[in-house]
Amino acid sequence: MKAQSKPAQAVSDSAPISKERLRLWLKLFKAQSGIEAGLRRRLREQFDTTLPRFDVMSTLARAPQGLRMSQISGLLKVSNGNITGIVDRLTDDGFAVRVAVPGDRRAQQVQLTKAGIEAFDTQAVAHEDWLNEMMGSLEVSEIDQLQSLLDTMINHLENKGVHSDAQ
């Protein structure tokens, strides 16, 4: 089902643009929250895992050489404490290992194990399928248009000095 858009003139006739921007923000938030809730529920039900754990595994999967804890927390924009707990559980489950960093006795890098890579690969396929299903109402041209509009918004925020946490 295609979304109905208001004519450009309707914005100035019905409400100031600031109110329309507020409504847009609320719709973006509702869409994001709904998708995130669906992902959390499905990860829990189908893989007995959490979205933060999936995010850590995803980050590690993109860095086969491993990452320091501070690098993981920096990439995910969460505290080192949050990452430590997740990595501890991944290690206990045999999905990750801590490896000493040569030349720095205190530092460790975290890497996915073979079992961790296999588990993540299975979860990633399901994750992509779920997102495809959740966004199934959008056609390619609409996706392109929405991405272009969001890029414009992100560029505006970055130019104003508001840096996006998400990449």
Short mmCIF file of C-alpha atoms in Angstrom, two decimals:
data_model
loop_
_atom_site.label_atom_id
_atom_site.label_comp_id
_atom_site.label_asym_id
_atom_site.label_seq_id
_atom_site.Cartn_x
_atom_site.Cartn_y
_atom_site.Cartn_z
CA MET A 1 0.00 0.00 0.00
CA LYS A 2 1.44 3.35 -1.04
CA ALA A 3 1.63 6.23 1.42
CA GLN A 4 -0.44 9.27 0.59
CA SER A 5 1.52 12.51 0.61
CA LYS A 6 0.11 15.93 1.33
CA PRO A 7 0.36 18.57 -1.34
CA ALA A 8 3.17 21.03 -0.59
CA GLN A 9 0.71 23.86 0.00
CA ALA A 10 -1.20 21.89 2.67
CA VAL A 11 1.69 22.27 5.12
CA SER A 12 1.41 26.07 5.25
CA ASP A 13 -2.40 25.99 5.24
CA SER A 14 -2.90 23.51 8.07
CA ALA A 15 0.03 24.06 10.45
CA PRO A 16 3.39 25.75 10.68
CA ILE A 17 6.21 23.70 9.22
CA SER A 18 7.63 23.20 12.72
CA LYS A 19 4.48 21.21 13.63
CA GLU A 20 4.83 19.13 10.47
CA ARG A 21 8.49 18.43 11.35
CA LEU A 22 7.38 17.35 14.81
CA ARG A 23 4.79 14.98 13.28
CA LEU A 24 7.47 13.62 10.94
CA TRP A 25 9.82 13.00 13.88
CA LEU A 26 7.08 11.11 15.72
CA LYS A 27 6.37 8.96 12.66
CA LEU A 28 10.08 8.22 12.15
CA PHE A 29 10.35 7.29 15.83
CA LYS A 30 7.25 5.08 15.67
CA ALA A 31 8.59 3.26 12.59
CA GLN A 32 12.05 2.79 14.13
CA SER A 33 10.60 1.64 17.46
CA GLY A 34 8.30 -0.85 15.77
CA ILE A 35 11.09 -2.34 13.70
CA GLU A 36 13.43 -2.53 16.69
CA ALA A 37 10.75 -4.19 18.86
CA GLY A 38 10.11 -6.75 16.13
CA LEU A 39 13.81 -7.52 15.79
CA ARG A 40 14.25 -7.85 19.56
CA ARG A 41 11.29 -10.21 19.85
CA ARG A 42 12.36 -12.41 16.95
CA LEU A 43 15.99 -12.62 18.09
CA ARG A 44 14.79 -13.66 21.54
CA GLU A 45 12.23 -16.19 20.25
CA GLN A 46 14.24 -17.76 17.44
CA PHE A 47 17.81 -17.54 18.72
CA ASP A 48 17.46 -16.93 22.48
CA THR A 49 19.63 -13.84 22.07
CA THR A 50 19.38 -10.08 22.36
CA LEU A 51 19.73 -7.20 19.93
CA PRO A 52 22.79 -5.79 21.76
CA ARG A 53 24.46 -9.21 21.55
CA PHE A 54 23.61 -9.41 17.84
CA ASP A 55 25.08 -5.91 17.38
CA VAL A 56 28.34 -6.90 19.09
CA MET A 57 28.60 -10.06 16.98
CA SER A 58 27.89 -8.01 13.85
CA THR A 59 30.63 -5.56 14.75
CA LEU A 60 33.09 -8.39 15.38
CA ALA A 61 32.08 -10.15 12.16
CA ARG A 62 33.20 -7.06 10.22
CA ALA A 63 36.61 -7.14 11.96
CA PRO A 64 38.01 -10.69 11.69
CA GLN A 65 41.35 -9.48 13.11
CA GLY A 66 39.49 -8.58 16.31
CA LEU A 67 38.72 -5.37 18.15
CA ARG A 68 39.60 -3.96 21.53
CA MET A 69 36.70 -3.52 23.92
CA SER A 70 37.00 0.27 23.63
CA GLN A 71 36.76 -0.01 19.84
CA ILE A 72 33.58 -2.08 20.08
CA SER A 73 31.99 0.34 22.54
CA GLY A 74 33.02 3.29 20.37
CA LEU A 75 31.55 1.77 17.23
CA LEU A 76 28.30 0.86 18.99
CA LYS A 77 28.14 4.09 21.04
CA VAL A 78 27.67 2.28 24.34
CA SER A 79 29.71 2.04 27.52
CA ASN A 80 32.64 -0.31 27.98
CA GLY A 81 30.71 -1.87 30.86
CA ASN A 82 27.84 -2.87 28.58
CA ILE A 83 30.27 -4.42 26.10
CA THR A 84 32.18 -6.28 28.80
CA GLY A 85 29.07 -8.13 29.97
CA ILE A 86 28.08 -9.09 26.43
CA VAL A 87 31.60 -10.23 25.54
CA ASP A 88 31.79 -12.24 28.78
CA ARG A 89 28.62 -14.13 27.80
CA LEU A 90 29.78 -14.60 24.19
CA THR A 91 33.06 -16.01 25.53
CA ASP A 92 31.25 -18.30 28.02
CA ASP A 93 29.08 -19.59 25.15
CA GLY A 94 32.13 -20.27 22.95
CA PHE A 95 31.22 -17.60 20.39
CA ALA A 96 34.14 -15.25 21.10
CA VAL A 97 37.67 -15.32 22.46
CA ARG A 98 39.88 -12.70 24.00
CA VAL A 99 43.35 -12.53 22.45
CA ALA A 100 46.32 -10.69 23.98
CA VAL A 101 47.52 -7.65 22.03
CA PRO A 102 51.23 -8.01 21.22
CA GLY A 103 53.28 -5.36 23.02
CA ASP A 104 50.52 -4.41 25.47
CA ARG A 105 50.15 -6.85 28.37
CA ARG A 106 46.91 -5.26 29.59
CA ALA A 107 45.09 -4.99 26.28
CA GLN A 108 42.98 -7.68 24.68
CA GLN A 109 41.20 -7.98 21.41
CA VAL A 110 37.95 -9.85 20.97
CA GLN A 111 37.36 -12.14 18.01
CA LEU A 112 34.49 -14.36 17.01
CA THR A 113 35.25 -18.08 17.10
CA LYS A 114 34.26 -20.41 14.27
CA ALA A 115 31.09 -21.23 16.24
CA GLY A 116 30.46 -17.50 16.71
CA ILE A 117 30.84 -16.81 13.01
CA GLU A 118 28.46 -19.65 12.15
CA ALA A 119 25.88 -18.50 14.72
CA PHE A 120 26.11 -14.89 13.56
CA ASP A 121 25.84 -15.85 9.88
CA THR A 122 22.60 -17.74 10.62
CA GLN A 123 21.23 -14.84 12.65
CA ALA A 124 22.24 -12.27 10.01
CA VAL A 125 20.32 -14.11 7.28
CA ALA A 126 17.22 -14.18 9.49
CA HIS A 127 17.74 -10.50 10.45
CA GLU A 128 17.85 -9.48 6.79
CA ASP A 129 14.74 -11.56 6.02
CA TRP A 130 12.86 -9.95 8.93
CA LEU A 131 13.78 -6.44 7.80
CA ASN A 132 12.77 -7.29 4.25
CA GLU A 133 9.41 -8.51 5.54
CA MET A 134 8.87 -5.50 7.83
CA MET A 135 9.66 -3.04 5.04
CA GLY A 136 7.89 -5.08 2.39
CA SER A 137 5.37 -2.35 1.64
CA LEU A 138 8.10 -0.15 0.11
CA GLU A 139 8.98 -0.38 -3.57
CA VAL A 140 12.56 0.17 -4.78
CA SER A 141 11.79 3.70 -5.98
CA GLU A 142 10.28 4.56 -2.58
CA ILE A 143 13.31 3.15 -0.78
CA ASP A 144 15.59 5.24 -2.99
CA GLN A 145 13.50 8.34 -2.33
CA LEU A 146 13.39 7.76 1.42
CA GLN A 147 17.14 7.12 1.56
CA SER A 148 17.78 10.33 -0.37
CA LEU A 149 15.55 12.33 1.97
CA LEU A 150 17.20 10.83 5.05
CA ASP A 151 20.65 11.56 3.58
CA THR A 152 19.58 15.19 3.17
CA MET A 153 18.46 15.28 6.81
CA ILE A 154 21.66 13.62 8.06
CA ASN A 155 23.83 16.02 6.04
CA HIS A 156 21.89 18.96 7.48
CA LEU A 157 22.40 17.64 11.03
CA GLU A 158 26.12 17.11 10.43
CA ASN A 159 26.46 20.62 8.96
CA LYS A 160 24.77 21.99 12.11
CA GLY A 161 27.27 20.10 14.27
CA VAL A 162 24.81 17.43 15.35
CA HIS A 163 26.62 14.18 14.65
CA SER A 164 24.68 11.04 13.93
CA ASP A 165 25.38 8.06 16.22
CA ALA A 166 24.16 5.64 13.56
CA GLN A 167 26.04 4.95 10.39
#
